Amino acid sequence: MNSEWRQSAAAGFAENPLLSVSELRRYYYARSRRLLARRRTIRAVDGVSFDLYEGETLGLVGESGSGKSTLGRQLVGLERPTAGSVHYRGHVLSRLDARELAPIRTDLQMIFQDSYASLNPRKPIFDILSAPLLYHGLETRATVERRVDELLAMVGLAANAKARYPHEFSGGQRQRLGIARAISVNPRVIVCDEPVSALDVSIQAQILNLLLDLQEELGLTYLFIGHGLSVVNYMSDRIAVMYLGKIVELAPAEELFRRPLHPYTRALIAAAPIPDPRLRRPDVELLEGDISSHNAPVSGCNFQPRCPLAESACRSLEPALTEVCRYGERAVDGHLLACPVAARELMKKEGET
Amino acid sequence: MTRLLDVRGLETTFSSDFGEKTVLNEVSFQIDKGEILGIVGESGSGKSVTALSIMGLLAANGRVSRGEVYFKGENLLALDEKALDRVRGHRLTMVFQDALSSLDPVFTIGNQILESIRAHLRLPRQEARQRALRLLDQVGLGDPERIMAAYPHTLSGGMRQRAMIAIALACDPDLLIADEPTTALDVTIQAQIMALLGRLRRDTGMGLILITHDIGLIAEMADRVLVMYAGQIVEQSDVFTLFDQPAHPYTRALMLAVPTLRDSRERRLRPIAGVVPENYESMTGCRFRDRCRYAVAACAEPQPLVPFALNVGERLPDPGHLVRCHRAAAGELPTTCSVLLESAPESAS
Ligand SMILES: Nc1ncnc2c1ncn2[C@@H]1O[C@H](COP(=O)(O)OP(=O)(O)O)[C@@H](O)[C@H]1O
Ligand SMILES: Nc1ncnc2c1ncn2[C@@H]1O[C@H](COP(=O)(O)OP(=O)(O)O)[C@@H](O)[C@H]1O
Ligand code: SF4
Ligand SMILES: [Mg+2]
Ligand SMILES: [Mg+2]
């Protein structure tokens, strides 16, 4: 396990980020059949900035609909942002045309929750895996078969998988195929969008460990999207918490669980079941309603309608994601928070002790 | 005292062009008023078939081929469809994994919830409506007035799931069977619904069968637990015993395979190798043996569900603790302490 890396990740990053997201926005102008969603602008990603460092895993959590997948798609260049930018190795992705983007796109890959939908059902596995290798000129007709064998072995599938079709595989095996396809083009960054949410627990562990092994072996950088906190905790060095298109808190994983500051992060952690019946909590404070019953307010903090700490200022001032300052105690680098009320309470508490 | 639900030796068989297969064997358990029974296991282990067999809602090619299901002393399997309908949907209700298929597309949520209330509780119109609104609010559906007027397909999956839970609770059932009720929902919504179910069992004495693949949810909610694997109960006990002293290798493997928030991040998860066998009906011995790290030749013999009757350290055996593994029952497996050690960081691998 890459424990040294984890330490250095927690201690802050000296080096330059591999990928930078700055003030990224992606709006959809949708007319939906869904209730409560008449014609309107959906600010799916609404001003998100963060850096991704080589070799790390940045976890991304938040309720469904908070914009995680949309953010992931912008990151690998699958969609163009409405505003803001993704910087990767000196390029701004959205400024590149298709031809310029092509060589970079292989560096940035994505794995989906439903890998079945992303595998062409009419093609055998050999065709599915060899096509991108040939297209990008990474292999020739003569060498491609060896590479396909190698990829299948890397993800723990037998070589005879080549002749079979996607529907012949179980959910866990399909996810392995999705991973094989993603790593085939030698990417440096992989966005993993809820890769184990649809799998049984025993299979989940197989896939999570495979992703960790591949990361170590190939030096990959992950953006790991999940809606289960414990899975994201297992995978990530740092974790970003998203709510209605914005990052509300970002911190090294351990720090986030030891000292969650944003009221939304706290609610998420309180809601996660604890697998020990002796630690049952009689009455935890629960969030009311859900994200779909609370559209982003016109001004102020997006979380304010559900927030237990909300003050009147929260309705007008939009909180910025800023570094948490502490009195006394060693400051923890890289704990970012977008809630002035929680930040003030922390200062007060630490000032007293 | 009659039990709220007493299931005895349930066996369920499906027929197809290839013949018959018995997907459920020897399923027996009891629930009392106000009790929460958790059923946990991976997909394909027979959890839904157990629930559907109790409810009399099996697919047309399925039938209960053996056993009895007593609900408040009455054998449900002996009732005709009409008598069964008086129980079902009123004293005994179920929430399904897939809400869309169990809601009626041509009626609004309001129609469906009011129908259930009025048919069974005989409340006056206005009171029925108040009750419906309150329930929708309790399952976390903001703006209940609007939800009442909505048709199922206009709601998101999570909203539909919650509407179905409200409908199932509408007429104060004595027993609710909830089959993965929150699997598709966010943790915050899951927590709201679990809090509501916990409150109902406390306040109204409702019994609950909670079917889930999430061992964390079991720890949080259940009083007693059935662990199912390949159509059989492999372990059965109260929830504290199960977590203090998991006896069956599958139960232990399940616990080691999931990450938790409290874990040291250096712990490596231990996946269970392989997958649930596909045609387990024909297996005579232990059905877990291909995946079990403790398997020996004798595991190919039939494994009955037997009491786990060993003292472990200071701990006396709990008479209700049953396990389907001869090695566990004979005390041949490492004790819990070493299960925890196994989850410590590995030096090799
Ligand atoms: N292609 C699209 N067109 C219209 N709306 C979209 C589209 N993709 C996502 N959205 C909306 O953007 C919001 C964020 O969605 P998504 O990124 O999928 O969230 P998450 O992955 O966190 O569940 C949701 O309200 C969703 O309905
Ligand atoms: N209608 C059916 N016809 C034939 N086999 C079925 C049918 N429904 C379920 N089964 C089989 O019964 C077994 C148990 O399934 P199920 O109870 O749905 O599992 P779980 O709910 O634990 O995921 C599986 O092997 C499944 O294939
Ligand atoms: S009977 Fe044998 S194979 Fe089955 S769980 Fe026990 S030790 Fe493992
Ligand atoms: Mg998503
Ligand atoms: Mg099921």
PDB file of N, CA and C in Angstrom, chain A residues 182-267:
ATOM      1  N   ALA A 182     -10.014   1.297 -19.932  1.00  0.00           N
ATOM      2  CA  ALA A 182      -9.513   2.596 -19.494  1.00  0.00           C
ATOM      3  C   ALA A 182      -7.988   2.615 -19.404  1.00  0.00           C
ATOM      4  N   ILE A 183      -7.386   1.550 -18.887  1.00  0.00           N
ATOM      5  CA  ILE A 183      -5.923   1.588 -18.724  1.00  0.00           C
ATOM      6  C   ILE A 183      -5.181   1.254 -20.008  1.00  0.00           C
ATOM      7  N   SER A 184      -5.906   0.759 -21.027  1.00  0.00           N
ATOM      8  CA  SER A 184      -5.231   0.284 -22.233  1.00  0.00           C
ATOM      9  C   SER A 184      -4.428   1.375 -22.929  1.00  0.00           C
ATOM     10  N   VAL A 185      -4.896   2.611 -22.838  1.00  0.00           N
ATOM     11  CA  VAL A 185      -4.239   3.686 -23.601  1.00  0.00           C
ATOM     12  C   VAL A 185      -3.209   4.442 -22.752  1.00  0.00           C
ATOM     13  N   ASN A 186      -2.729   3.797 -21.686  1.00  0.00           N
ATOM     14  CA  ASN A 186      -1.723   4.387 -20.800  1.00  0.00           C
ATOM     15  C   ASN A 186      -2.109   5.756 -20.243  1.00  0.00           C
ATOM     16  N   PRO A 187      -3.250   5.836 -19.604  1.00  0.00           N
ATOM     17  CA  PRO A 187      -3.681   7.126 -19.078  1.00  0.00           C
ATOM     18  C   PRO A 187      -2.870   7.508 -17.848  1.00  0.00           C
ATOM     19  N   ARG A 188      -2.956   8.785 -17.483  1.00  0.00           N
ATOM     20  CA  ARG A 188      -2.327   9.212 -16.234  1.00  0.00           C
ATOM     21  C   ARG A 188      -3.372   9.535 -15.183  1.00  0.00           C
ATOM     22  N   VAL A 189      -4.541   9.940 -15.651  1.00  0.00           N
ATOM     23  CA  VAL A 189      -5.614  10.268 -14.715  1.00  0.00           C
ATOM     24  C   VAL A 189      -6.837   9.426 -15.081  1.00  0.00           C
ATOM     25  N   ILE A 190      -7.459   8.797 -14.088  1.00  0.00           N
ATOM     26  CA  ILE A 190      -8.716   8.099 -14.357  1.00  0.00           C
ATOM     27  C   ILE A 190      -9.791   8.632 -13.415  1.00  0.00           C
ATOM     28  N   VAL A 191     -10.902   9.049 -14.017  1.00  0.00           N
ATOM     29  CA  VAL A 191     -12.066   9.415 -13.216  1.00  0.00           C
ATOM     30  C   VAL A 191     -12.886   8.150 -13.027  1.00  0.00           C
ATOM     31  N   CYS A 192     -13.033   7.717 -11.780  1.00  0.00           N
ATOM     32  CA  CYS A 192     -13.812   6.506 -11.493  1.00  0.00           C
ATOM     33  C   CYS A 192     -15.160   6.970 -10.966  1.00  0.00           C
ATOM     34  N   ASP A 193     -16.212   6.813 -11.788  1.00  0.00           N
ATOM     35  CA  ASP A 193     -17.523   7.337 -11.405  1.00  0.00           C
ATOM     36  C   ASP A 193     -18.373   6.223 -10.795  1.00  0.00           C
ATOM     37  N   GLU A 194     -18.395   6.146  -9.486  1.00  0.00           N
ATOM     38  CA  GLU A 194     -19.135   5.116  -8.746  1.00  0.00           C
ATOM     39  C   GLU A 194     -18.902   3.720  -9.327  1.00  0.00           C
ATOM     40  N   PRO A 195     -17.645   3.310  -9.427  1.00  0.00           N
ATOM     41  CA  PRO A 195     -17.370   2.047 -10.132  1.00  0.00           C
ATOM     42  C   PRO A 195     -17.874   0.813  -9.419  1.00  0.00           C
ATOM     43  N   VAL A 196     -18.179   0.878  -8.128  1.00  0.00           N
ATOM     44  CA  VAL A 196     -18.625  -0.338  -7.440  1.00  0.00           C
ATOM     45  C   VAL A 196     -20.041  -0.241  -6.876  1.00  0.00           C
ATOM     46  N   SER A 197     -20.732   0.871  -7.163  1.00  0.00           N
ATOM     47  CA  SER A 197     -22.053   1.056  -6.560  1.00  0.00           C
ATOM     48  C   SER A 197     -23.034  -0.045  -6.921  1.00  0.00           C
ATOM     49  N   ALA A 198     -22.878  -0.640  -8.110  1.00  0.00           N
ATOM     50  CA  ALA A 198     -23.861  -1.623  -8.545  1.00  0.00           C
ATOM     51  C   ALA A 198     -23.435  -3.051  -8.221  1.00  0.00           C
ATOM     52  N   LEU A 199     -22.339  -3.218  -7.494  1.00  0.00           N
ATOM     53  CA  LEU A 199     -21.806  -4.570  -7.289  1.00  0.00           C
ATOM     54  C   LEU A 199     -22.065  -5.080  -5.877  1.00  0.00           C
ATOM     55  N   ASP A 200     -22.108  -6.410  -5.755  1.00  0.00           N
ATOM     56  CA  ASP A 200     -22.218  -7.032  -4.440  1.00  0.00           C
ATOM     57  C   ASP A 200     -20.984  -6.752  -3.604  1.00  0.00           C
ATOM     58  N   VAL A 201     -21.147  -6.760  -2.276  1.00  0.00           N
ATOM     59  CA  VAL A 201     -20.022  -6.352  -1.431  1.00  0.00           C
ATOM     60  C   VAL A 201     -18.765  -7.178  -1.642  1.00  0.00           C
ATOM     61  N   SER A 202     -18.893  -8.490  -1.820  1.00  0.00           N
ATOM     62  CA  SER A 202     -17.665  -9.276  -1.950  1.00  0.00           C
ATOM     63  C   SER A 202     -16.959  -8.930  -3.261  1.00  0.00           C
ATOM     64  N   ILE A 203     -17.735  -8.557  -4.267  1.00  0.00           N
ATOM     65  CA  ILE A 203     -17.160  -8.195  -5.553  1.00  0.00           C
ATOM     66  C   ILE A 203     -16.607  -6.769  -5.487  1.00  0.00           C
ATOM     67  N   GLN A 204     -17.303  -5.901  -4.748  1.00  0.00           N
ATOM     68  CA  GLN A 204     -16.806  -4.539  -4.548  1.00  0.00           C
ATOM     69  C   GLN A 204     -15.377  -4.544  -4.077  1.00  0.00           C
ATOM     70  N   ALA A 205     -15.104  -5.371  -3.057  1.00  0.00           N
ATOM     71  CA  ALA A 205     -13.765  -5.392  -2.491  1.00  0.00           C
ATOM     72  C   ALA A 205     -12.747  -5.839  -3.535  1.00  0.00           C
ATOM     73  N   GLN A 206     -13.128  -6.783  -4.389  1.00  0.00           N
ATOM     74  CA  GLN A 206     -12.208  -7.231  -5.438  1.00  0.00           C
ATOM     75  C   GLN A 206     -11.848  -6.071  -6.365  1.00  0.00           C
ATOM     76  N   ILE A 207     -12.860  -5.310  -6.764  1.00  0.00           N
ATOM     77  CA  ILE A 207     -12.622  -4.219  -7.719  1.00  0.00           C
ATOM     78  C   ILE A 207     -11.837  -3.077  -7.057  1.00  0.00           C
ATOM     79  N   LEU A 208     -12.184  -2.749  -5.828  1.00  0.00           N
ATOM     80  CA  LEU A 208     -11.467  -1.671  -5.140  1.00  0.00           C
ATOM     81  C   LEU A 208      -9.985  -2.026  -4.992  1.00  0.00           C
ATOM     82  N   ASN A 209      -9.717  -3.271  -4.605  1.00  0.00           N
ATOM     83  CA  ASN A 209      -8.322  -3.666  -4.462  1.00  0.00           C
ATOM     84  C   ASN A 209      -7.603  -3.684  -5.812  1.00  0.00           C
ATOM     85  N   LEU A 210      -8.315  -4.076  -6.859  1.00  0.00           N
ATOM     86  CA  LEU A 210      -7.721  -4.034  -8.198  1.00  0.00           C
ATOM     87  C   LEU A 210      -7.333  -2.598  -8.558  1.00  0.00           C
ATOM     88  N   LEU A 211      -8.235  -1.654  -8.275  1.00  0.00           N
ATOM     89  CA  LEU A 211      -7.931  -0.254  -8.588  1.00  0.00           C
ATOM     90  C   LEU A 211      -6.708   0.229  -7.795  1.00  0.00           C
ATOM     91  N   LEU A 212      -6.598  -0.178  -6.541  1.00  0.00           N
ATOM     92  CA  LEU A 212      -5.437   0.222  -5.739  1.00  0.00           C
ATOM     93  C   LEU A 212      -4.151  -0.393  -6.289  1.00  0.00           C
ATOM     94  N   ASP A 213      -4.218  -1.668  -6.679  1.00  0.00           N
ATOM     95  CA  ASP A 213      -3.034  -2.322  -7.249  1.00  0.00           C
ATOM     96  C   ASP A 213      -2.580  -1.636  -8.530  1.00  0.00           C
ATOM     97  N   LEU A 214      -3.554  -1.332  -9.393  1.00  0.00           N
ATOM     98  CA  LEU A 214      -3.200  -0.709 -10.673  1.00  0.00           C
ATOM     99  C   LEU A 214      -2.622   0.681 -10.452  1.00  0.00           C
ATOM    100  N   GLN A 215      -3.156   1.379  -9.469  1.00  0.00           N
ATOM    101  CA  GLN A 215      -2.648   2.715  -9.188  1.00  0.00           C
ATOM    102  C   GLN A 215      -1.166   2.659  -8.831  1.00  0.00           C
ATOM    103  N   GLU A 216      -0.826   1.666  -7.975  1.00  0.00           N
ATOM    104  CA  GLU A 216       0.548   1.542  -7.539  1.00  0.00           C
ATOM    105  C   GLU A 216       1.450   1.130  -8.699  1.00  0.00           C
ATOM    106  N   GLU A 217       0.944   0.173  -9.474  1.00  0.00           N
ATOM    107  CA  GLU A 217       1.735  -0.377 -10.566  1.00  0.00           C
ATOM    108  C   GLU A 217       1.959   0.643 -11.676  1.00  0.00           C
ATOM    109  N   LEU A 218       0.936   1.423 -11.988  1.00  0.00           N
ATOM    110  CA  LEU A 218       1.007   2.298 -13.155  1.00  0.00           C
ATOM    111  C   LEU A 218       1.148   3.774 -12.777  1.00  0.00           C
ATOM    112  N   GLY A 219       1.227   4.061 -11.489  1.00  0.00           N
ATOM    113  CA  GLY A 219       1.366   5.452 -11.058  1.00  0.00           C
ATOM    114  C   GLY A 219       0.176   6.320 -11.434  1.00  0.00           C
ATOM    115  N   LEU A 220      -1.016   5.755 -11.330  1.00  0.00           N
ATOM    116  CA  LEU A 220      -2.204   6.496 -11.772  1.00  0.00           C
ATOM    117  C   LEU A 220      -2.665   7.519 -10.740  1.00  0.00           C
ATOM    118  N   THR A 221      -3.365   8.512 -11.232  1.00  0.00           N
ATOM    119  CA  THR A 221      -4.014   9.505 -10.391  1.00  0.00           C
ATOM    120  C   THR A 221      -5.521   9.309 -10.543  1.00  0.00           C
ATOM    121  N   TYR A 222      -6.229   9.249  -9.431  1.00  0.00           N
ATOM    122  CA  TYR A 222      -7.669   9.005  -9.522  1.00  0.00           C
ATOM    123  C   TYR A 222      -8.489  10.176  -8.992  1.00  0.00           C
ATOM    124  N   LEU A 223      -9.584  10.452  -9.693  1.00  0.00           N
ATOM    125  CA  LEU A 223     -10.684  11.174  -9.065  1.00  0.00           C
ATOM    126  C   LEU A 223     -11.734  10.099  -8.811  1.00  0.00           C
ATOM    127  N   PHE A 224     -11.985   9.796  -7.540  1.00  0.00           N
ATOM    128  CA  PHE A 224     -12.853   8.666  -7.215  1.00  0.00           C
ATOM    129  C   PHE A 224     -14.194   9.168  -6.715  1.00  0.00           C
ATOM    130  N   ILE A 225     -15.233   9.001  -7.549  1.00  0.00           N
ATOM    131  CA  ILE A 225     -16.568   9.474  -7.193  1.00  0.00           C
ATOM    132  C   ILE A 225     -17.339   8.342  -6.547  1.00  0.00           C
ATOM    133  N   GLY A 226     -17.981   8.625  -5.423  1.00  0.00           N
ATOM    134  CA  GLY A 226     -18.767   7.573  -4.792  1.00  0.00           C
ATOM    135  C   GLY A 226     -19.872   8.194  -4.000  1.00  0.00           C
ATOM    136  N   HIS A 227     -20.948   7.431  -3.712  1.00  0.00           N
ATOM    137  CA  HIS A 227     -21.866   8.031  -2.768  1.00  0.00           C
ATOM    138  C   HIS A 227     -21.797   7.384  -1.396  1.00  0.00           C
ATOM    139  N   GLY A 228     -21.056   6.284  -1.298  1.00  0.00           N
ATOM    140  CA  GLY A 228     -20.825   5.715   0.031  1.00  0.00           C
ATOM    141  C   GLY A 228     -19.551   6.286   0.630  1.00  0.00           C
ATOM    142  N   LEU A 229     -19.687   6.882   1.810  1.00  0.00           N
ATOM    143  CA  LEU A 229     -18.524   7.515   2.435  1.00  0.00           C
ATOM    144  C   LEU A 229     -17.414   6.525   2.766  1.00  0.00           C
ATOM    145  N   SER A 230     -17.794   5.321   3.210  1.00  0.00           N
ATOM    146  CA  SER A 230     -16.747   4.415   3.667  1.00  0.00           C
ATOM    147  C   SER A 230     -15.910   3.902   2.500  1.00  0.00           C
ATOM    148  N   VAL A 231     -16.539   3.688   1.359  1.00  0.00           N
ATOM    149  CA  VAL A 231     -15.776   3.277   0.185  1.00  0.00           C
ATOM    150  C   VAL A 231     -14.836   4.399  -0.246  1.00  0.00           C
ATOM    151  N   VAL A 232     -15.336   5.616  -0.269  1.00  0.00           N
ATOM    152  CA  VAL A 232     -14.502   6.744  -0.669  1.00  0.00           C
ATOM    153  C   VAL A 232     -13.351   6.931   0.324  1.00  0.00           C
ATOM    154  N   ASN A 233     -13.642   6.759   1.592  1.00  0.00           N
ATOM    155  CA  ASN A 233     -12.596   6.854   2.609  1.00  0.00           C
ATOM    156  C   ASN A 233     -11.506   5.813   2.372  1.00  0.00           C
ATOM    157  N   TYR A 234     -11.928   4.599   2.017  1.00  0.00           N
ATOM    158  CA  TYR A 234     -10.970   3.521   1.785  1.00  0.00           C
ATOM    159  C   TYR A 234     -10.036   3.852   0.619  1.00  0.00           C
ATOM    160  N   MET A 235     -10.567   4.521  -0.376  1.00  0.00           N
ATOM    161  CA  MET A 235      -9.798   4.744  -1.596  1.00  0.00           C
ATOM    162  C   MET A 235      -8.969   6.024  -1.598  1.00  0.00           C
ATOM    163  N   SER A 236      -9.362   7.030  -0.810  1.00  0.00           N
ATOM    164  CA  SER A 236      -8.877   8.381  -1.098  1.00  0.00           C
ATOM    165  C   SER A 236      -7.812   8.899  -0.147  1.00  0.00           C
ATOM    166  N   ASP A 237      -6.936   9.758  -0.692  1.00  0.00           N
ATOM    167  CA  ASP A 237      -5.998  10.512   0.136  1.00  0.00           C
ATOM    168  C   ASP A 237      -6.671  11.777   0.644  1.00  0.00           C
ATOM    169  N   ARG A 238      -7.359  12.452  -0.262  1.00  0.00           N
ATOM    170  CA  ARG A 238      -8.112  13.651   0.116  1.00  0.00           C
ATOM    171  C   ARG A 238      -9.540  13.450  -0.347  1.00  0.00           C
ATOM    172  N   ILE A 239     -10.458  14.155   0.288  1.00  0.00           N
ATOM    173  CA  ILE A 239     -11.865  14.016  -0.091  1.00  0.00           C
ATOM    174  C   ILE A 239     -12.497  15.396  -0.250  1.00  0.00           C
ATOM    175  N   ALA A 240     -13.223  15.556  -1.342  1.00  0.00           N
ATOM    176  CA  ALA A 240     -13.994  16.778  -1.557  1.00  0.00           C
ATOM    177  C   ALA A 240     -15.473  16.445  -1.396  1.00  0.00           C
ATOM    178  N   VAL A 241     -16.192  17.284  -0.682  1.00  0.00           N
ATOM    179  CA  VAL A 241     -17.623  17.072  -0.470  1.00  0.00           C
ATOM    180  C   VAL A 241     -18.383  18.078  -1.330  1.00  0.00           C
ATOM    181  N   MET A 242     -19.288  17.566  -2.137  1.00  0.00           N
ATOM    182  CA  MET A 242     -20.001  18.438  -3.064  1.00  0.00           C
ATOM    183  C   MET A 242     -21.462  18.576  -2.672  1.00  0.00           C
ATOM    184  N   TYR A 243     -21.989  19.761  -2.824  1.00  0.00           N
ATOM    185  CA  TYR A 243     -23.415  19.977  -2.592  1.00  0.00           C
ATOM    186  C   TYR A 243     -23.941  20.960  -3.625  1.00  0.00           C
ATOM    187  N   LEU A 244     -24.948  20.558  -4.376  1.00  0.00           N
ATOM    188  CA  LEU A 244     -25.549  21.407  -5.399  1.00  0.00           C
ATOM    189  C   LEU A 244     -24.522  22.186  -6.214  1.00  0.00           C
ATOM    190  N   GLY A 245     -23.613  21.475  -6.837  1.00  0.00           N
ATOM    191  CA  GLY A 245     -22.706  22.085  -7.800  1.00  0.00           C
ATOM    192  C   GLY A 245     -21.479  22.744  -7.225  1.00  0.00           C
ATOM    193  N   LYS A 246     -21.340  22.747  -5.899  1.00  0.00           N
ATOM    194  CA  LYS A 246     -20.175  23.397  -5.293  1.00  0.00           C
ATOM    195  C   LYS A 246     -19.466  22.455  -4.336  1.00  0.00           C
ATOM    196  N   ILE A 247     -18.147  22.664  -4.214  1.00  0.00           N
ATOM    197  CA  ILE A 247     -17.418  21.941  -3.179  1.00  0.00           C
ATOM    198  C   ILE A 247     -17.580  22.719  -1.886  1.00  0.00           C
ATOM    199  N   VAL A 248     -18.084  22.052  -0.843  1.00  0.00           N
ATOM    200  CA  VAL A 248     -18.308  22.753   0.423  1.00  0.00           C
ATOM    201  C   VAL A 248     -17.194  22.485   1.428  1.00  0.00           C
ATOM    202  N   GLU A 249     -16.479  21.380   1.246  1.00  0.00           N
ATOM    203  CA  GLU A 249     -15.349  21.089   2.134  1.00  0.00           C
ATOM    204  C   GLU A 249     -14.388  20.167   1.405  1.00  0.00           C
ATOM    205  N   LEU A 250     -13.093  20.363   1.662  1.00  0.00           N
ATOM    206  CA  LEU A 250     -12.086  19.505   1.043  1.00  0.00           C
ATOM    207  C   LEU A 250     -10.950  19.360   2.039  1.00  0.00           C
ATOM    208  N   ALA A 251     -10.586  18.102   2.344  1.00  0.00           N
ATOM    209  CA  ALA A 251      -9.538  17.894   3.346  1.00  0.00           C
ATOM    210  C   ALA A 251      -8.919  16.524   3.159  1.00  0.00           C
ATOM    211  N   PRO A 252      -7.714  16.321   3.725  1.00  0.00           N
ATOM    212  CA  PRO A 252      -7.172  14.964   3.745  1.00  0.00           C
ATOM    213  C   PRO A 252      -8.182  14.033   4.406  1.00  0.00           C
ATOM    214  N   ALA A 253      -8.285  12.793   3.909  1.00  0.00           N
ATOM    215  CA  ALA A 253      -9.369  11.898   4.327  1.00  0.00           C
ATOM    216  C   ALA A 253      -9.462  11.762   5.849  1.00  0.00           C
ATOM    217  N   GLU A 254      -8.340  11.496   6.477  1.00  0.00           N
ATOM    218  CA  GLU A 254      -8.387  11.296   7.927  1.00  0.00           C
ATOM    219  C   GLU A 254      -8.880  12.538   8.659  1.00  0.00           C
ATOM    220  N   GLU A 255      -8.362  13.667   8.239  1.00  0.00           N
ATOM    221  CA  GLU A 255      -8.756  14.938   8.843  1.00  0.00           C
ATOM    222  C   GLU A 255     -10.260  15.168   8.672  1.00  0.00           C
ATOM    223  N   LEU A 256     -10.761  14.835   7.493  1.00  0.00           N
ATOM    224  CA  LEU A 256     -12.183  15.075   7.236  1.00  0.00           C
ATOM    225  C   LEU A 256     -13.063  14.267   8.187  1.00  0.00           C
ATOM    226  N   PHE A 257     -12.672  13.030   8.456  1.00  0.00           N
ATOM    227  CA  PHE A 257     -13.501  12.212   9.327  1.00  0.00           C
ATOM    228  C   PHE A 257     -13.268  12.521  10.799  1.00  0.00           C
ATOM    229  N   ARG A 258     -12.036  12.953  11.125  1.00  0.00           N
ATOM    230  CA  ARG A 258     -11.779  13.293  12.513  1.00  0.00           C
ATOM    231  C   ARG A 258     -12.408  14.623  12.863  1.00  0.00           C
ATOM    232  N   ARG A 259     -12.347  15.559  11.915  1.00  0.00           N
ATOM    233  CA  ARG A 259     -12.850  16.877  12.232  1.00  0.00           C
ATOM    234  C   ARG A 259     -13.672  17.449  11.080  1.00  0.00           C
ATOM    235  N   PRO A 260     -14.834  16.844  10.813  1.00  0.00           N
ATOM    236  CA  PRO A 260     -15.691  17.399   9.764  1.00  0.00           C
ATOM    237  C   PRO A 260     -16.223  18.744  10.235  1.00  0.00           C
ATOM    238  N   LEU A 261     -16.163  19.747   9.385  1.00  0.00           N
ATOM    239  CA  LEU A 261     -16.563  21.077   9.823  1.00  0.00           C
ATOM    240  C   LEU A 261     -17.856  21.556   9.173  1.00  0.00           C
ATOM    241  N   HIS A 262     -17.990  21.321   7.887  1.00  0.00           N
ATOM    242  CA  HIS A 262     -19.191  21.831   7.225  1.00  0.00           C
ATOM    243  C   HIS A 262     -20.422  21.070   7.723  1.00  0.00           C
ATOM    244  N   PRO A 263     -21.509  21.793   8.008  1.00  0.00           N
ATOM    245  CA  PRO A 263     -22.708  21.096   8.505  1.00  0.00           C
ATOM    246  C   PRO A 263     -23.211  20.009   7.553  1.00  0.00           C
ATOM    247  N   TYR A 264     -22.982  20.168   6.264  1.00  0.00           N
ATOM    248  CA  TYR A 264     -23.405  19.121   5.337  1.00  0.00           C
ATOM    249  C   TYR A 264     -22.514  17.882   5.463  1.00  0.00           C
ATOM    250  N   THR A 265     -21.218  18.093   5.577  1.00  0.00           N
ATOM    251  CA  THR A 265     -20.309  16.961   5.780  1.00  0.00           C
ATOM    252  C   THR A 265     -20.691  16.218   7.054  1.00  0.00           C
ATOM    253  N   ARG A 266     -20.959  16.980   8.089  1.00  0.00           N
ATOM    254  CA  ARG A 266     -21.339  16.352   9.361  1.00  0.00           C
ATOM    255  C   ARG A 266     -22.596  15.525   9.214  1.00  0.00           C
ATOM    256  N   ALA A 267     -23.562  16.060   8.470  1.00  0.00           N
ATOM    257  CA  ALA A 267     -24.816  15.328   8.278  1.00  0.00           C
ATOM    258  C   ALA A 267     -24.571  14.040   7.492  1.00  0.00           C
TER     259      ALA A 267
END
